[in-house]
Amino acid sequence: MTVLPDGFVPISTTSRFRFACHPEVPCFTECCRQLDLALTPYDVLRLKNRLKLHSGRFLEQYVIIEWDPSLLFPQCYLTMIDDGRASCVFVSPAGCTVYEDRPGACRAYPVGRGASAGRDGGVEETLVLVREPHCLGFREGPSQTTGEYFAGQGLDDYSRCNDTLLDVTQHQRIRNGFRPSRRQLDQFILALYNLDTFRQEFNDGRITLRRPLRADELQGLAGDDEQLLLLGIRWLRQELFDE
């Protein structure tokens, strides 16, 4: 049985809680400081498009890639400001400057969501309510279910795209002991986080699929980043697992 840290309470999509965050809450933006914010590929997609940056430039300017040998795949973290409080690079006194495209973890807070591949091929979801001592948002807002809160925070697209990564990160071959090479780890970052370079490499013929491209995949190469991300996942399954 997993022992959760203090303040972490298991919940479900039908659990109810009261929470809201806005400038009138005394702790406003405190949750944007002293944190390690892991970024999913979809987070990077939304942020680099919001800032109108090439994905390679976004990675250079805003992302720290952790190549920890104890981790199966590299982890990307958002750069924090060296202001003595490790503040998010996008936080301001008025709040989040990229609010409409903020990362999924920020949207879900104070709920933590985990996903794993189910035995039936579906996705098993694990949810916890995080009650941090500094957060006064639990005094605000109406009572709502977790599902209602997620819908209001616009999490559906984030969860859908993030869950497709399970086809790579929780592949059966990994469970059987597969470990990627350094070249394959570079491919992981290219296909999932550096989408604009991945598109250029594909369009230039330097990387290919071993089957004809479908219409949706061609849309990704033509400019649809969400379709391109799905293509990147399929290409990784080819390169890592020979599928």
C-alpha positions in Angstrom: 0.0 0.0 0.0 1.4 3.4 -1.0 1.9 5.8 1.9 1.0 9.4 0.8 2.8 12.5 2.1 1.0 14.6 4.7 -1.7 16.7 3.1 -2.3 14.3 0.2 -5.8 12.8 0.3 -6.9 10.2 -2.2 -10.0 11.3 -4.1 -12.1 10.3 -7.1 -13.7 12.3 -10.0 -17.0 12.5 -7.9 -15.3 13.7 -4.7 -16.4 17.2 -3.8 -14.2 20.0 -2.5 -14.3 23.8 -2.3 -11.5 25.7 -3.9 -10.8 28.9 -5.9 -7.8 31.0 -6.7 -7.8 34.7 -7.6 -5.9 37.9 -6.8 -8.0 38.6 -3.6 -6.8 35.4 -2.0 -3.9 36.4 0.4 -1.6 33.6 -0.9 -2.1 34.4 -4.6 0.8 33.2 -6.7 2.5 31.5 -3.7 2.0 28.1 -5.5 4.1 29.6 -8.4 7.2 29.6 -6.3 9.6 27.1 -4.7 8.5 24.3 -7.1 9.9 21.9 -9.6 7.4 22.1 -12.5 7.7 19.1 -14.8 6.6 19.9 -18.4 4.8 17.4 -20.6 5.1 17.5 -24.4 1.7 19.1 -24.6 2.6 21.7 -22.1 5.6 22.7 -24.3 3.4 22.7 -27.4 1.0 25.1 -25.9 3.6 27.4 -24.4 5.9 27.6 -27.4 2.9 28.5 -29.6 1.7 31.0 -27.0 5.1 32.7 -27.1 5.4 32.3 -30.9 8.8 30.6 -30.5 10.4 27.8 -32.4 10.4 24.7 -30.1 14.2 24.6 -30.1 14.4 28.2 -29.0 11.8 27.5 -26.3 13.7 24.6 -25.0 16.9 26.7 -24.8 15.3 29.6 -23.1 12.7 28.1 -20.8 13.5 24.4 -20.2 16.0 22.4 -18.1 16.3 18.8 -19.3 17.3 16.4 -16.6 19.3 13.4 -17.8 19.2 11.4 -14.6 20.5 7.9 -15.1 18.0 6.6 -12.6 15.2 7.8 -14.8 14.1 5.8 -17.8 13.5 8.9 -20.0 14.8 12.5 -19.6 12.6 14.9 -17.7 11.9 18.4 -18.7 11.4 21.2 -16.1 10.4 24.8 -16.5 13.1 27.3 -15.8 12.7 29.2 -12.5 13.9 32.7 -11.8 16.9 33.1 -9.5 15.1 35.5 -7.1 15.7 33.6 -3.9 12.2 32.1 -4.1 12.6 30.0 -7.3 9.6 31.7 -8.9 8.1 30.6 -12.1 9.4 32.5 -15.1 5.9 33.4 -16.1 4.5 34.7 -12.8 3.9 38.4 -12.3 2.3 40.4 -9.5 -0.9 40.3 -11.5 -0.7 36.5 -11.8 0.2 34.1 -14.6 1.2 35.8 -17.9 0.5 32.7 -19.9 -2.7 31.7 -18.0 -4.7 30.5 -21.1 -1.9 28.2 -22.0 -0.5 27.3 -18.5 0.8 23.8 -17.9 -1.6 21.0 -17.0 -0.2 20.6 -13.5 -1.0 24.3 -12.8 -4.5 23.8 -14.2 -5.2 20.7 -12.0 -3.9 22.3 -8.7 -4.8 21.5 -6.0 -5.5 18.1 -7.5 -2.7 15.8 -8.6 -3.4 13.4 -11.4 -1.5 10.3 -12.3 -2.3 7.9 -15.2 -1.1 4.4 -15.9 -1.8 1.9 -18.7 -4.6 -0.5 -17.7 -4.5 -4.2 -18.4 -7.5 -3.8 -20.7 -5.7 -1.2 -22.8 -7.4 1.7 -21.2 -6.1 4.4 -18.8 -6.3 4.0 -15.0 -6.4 7.4 -13.3 -5.2 8.2 -9.8 -6.2 11.5 -8.1 -5.1 13.1 -4.9 -6.2 16.4 -3.3 -3.1 18.4 -2.2 -3.7 20.6 0.9 -0.6 22.7 1.4 -0.4 24.8 4.6 0.2 28.0 2.7 -2.9 27.6 0.4 -6.0 29.6 1.4 -7.9 28.8 -1.7 -9.9 26.1 0.1 -11.8 28.9 1.8 -13.0 30.1 -1.6 -15.4 29.1 -4.3 -18.4 26.8 -4.6 -18.4 23.1 -3.7 -17.8 21.0 -6.9 -16.7 17.6 -7.9 -13.2 16.9 -9.2 -14.6 16.2 -12.6 -16.4 19.6 -12.6 -13.3 21.3 -11.4 -11.2 19.7 -14.2 -13.7 20.7 -16.8 -13.7 24.3 -15.6 -9.9 24.4 -15.8 -9.8 23.1 -19.4 -7.9 19.9 -18.6 -9.5 17.6 -21.1 -7.1 18.3 -24.0 -4.1 18.1 -21.6 -5.1 14.7 -20.1 -6.0 13.3 -23.6 -2.6 14.2 -25.1 -0.7 13.2 -22.0 -2.3 9.8 -21.8 -1.2 9.0 -25.4 2.4 9.0 -24.1 1.7 5.9 -22.1 2.1 4.0 -25.4 5.8 4.9 -25.1 6.6 5.4 -21.4 4.7 2.3 -20.1 5.2 0.1 -23.1 5.2 -3.7 -22.4 8.8 -4.0 -23.5 9.8 -1.6 -20.7 8.1 -3.8 -18.2 10.2 -6.7 -19.6 13.5 -4.8 -19.0 14.0 -2.6 -22.1 16.2 0.4 -21.5 16.7 3.1 -24.2 20.1 4.0 -25.6 21.4 7.6 -25.5 20.5 7.9 -29.2 17.0 6.8 -28.4 16.8 9.3 -25.5 17.8 12.1 -28.0 15.0 10.9 -30.3 12.6 11.0 -27.3 13.3 14.8 -26.8 13.2 15.5 -30.5 9.9 13.8 -31.3 8.0 14.9 -28.2 9.5 18.3 -27.1 11.3 19.8 -30.1 8.3 19.5 -32.5 9.4 22.2 -35.0 12.8 20.5 -35.6 11.1 17.1 -35.7 8.8 18.4 -38.5 11.7 19.8 -40.4 13.7 16.6 -40.1 10.6 14.6 -41.3 9.9 17.0 -44.2 13.5 16.9 -45.3 13.5 13.1 -45.3 16.1 12.6 -42.6 13.6 10.6 -40.5 10.8 8.4 -41.9 8.0 6.0 -40.9 8.3 2.5 -42.4 4.7 2.7 -43.6 2.8 5.2 -45.7 1.7 8.4 -43.9 -2.0 8.8 -43.1 -4.0 11.9 -43.7 -3.9 13.1 -40.1 -0.1 12.6 -40.0 0.3 14.6 -43.2 -1.7 17.4 -41.4 0.8 17.2 -38.6 3.7 17.7 -41.1 1.8 20.6 -42.7 1.4 22.5 -39.4 -1.0 20.8 -37.0 1.1 20.5 -33.9 -1.2 18.1 -32.0 -1.3 15.7 -34.9 2.5 16.1 -35.2 2.8 15.1 -31.5 0.8 11.9 -32.2 3.1 11.2 -35.2 6.1 11.7 -33.0 4.7 9.1 -30.6 4.1 6.6 -33.4 7.7 7.2 -34.7 9.1 6.6 -31.3 7.3 3.3 -31.0 9.0 2.4 -34.3 12.5 3.6 -33.2 12.3 2.2 -29.6 10.2 -0.9 -29.9 10.4 -1.8 -33.7 6.6 -1.5 -34.1 
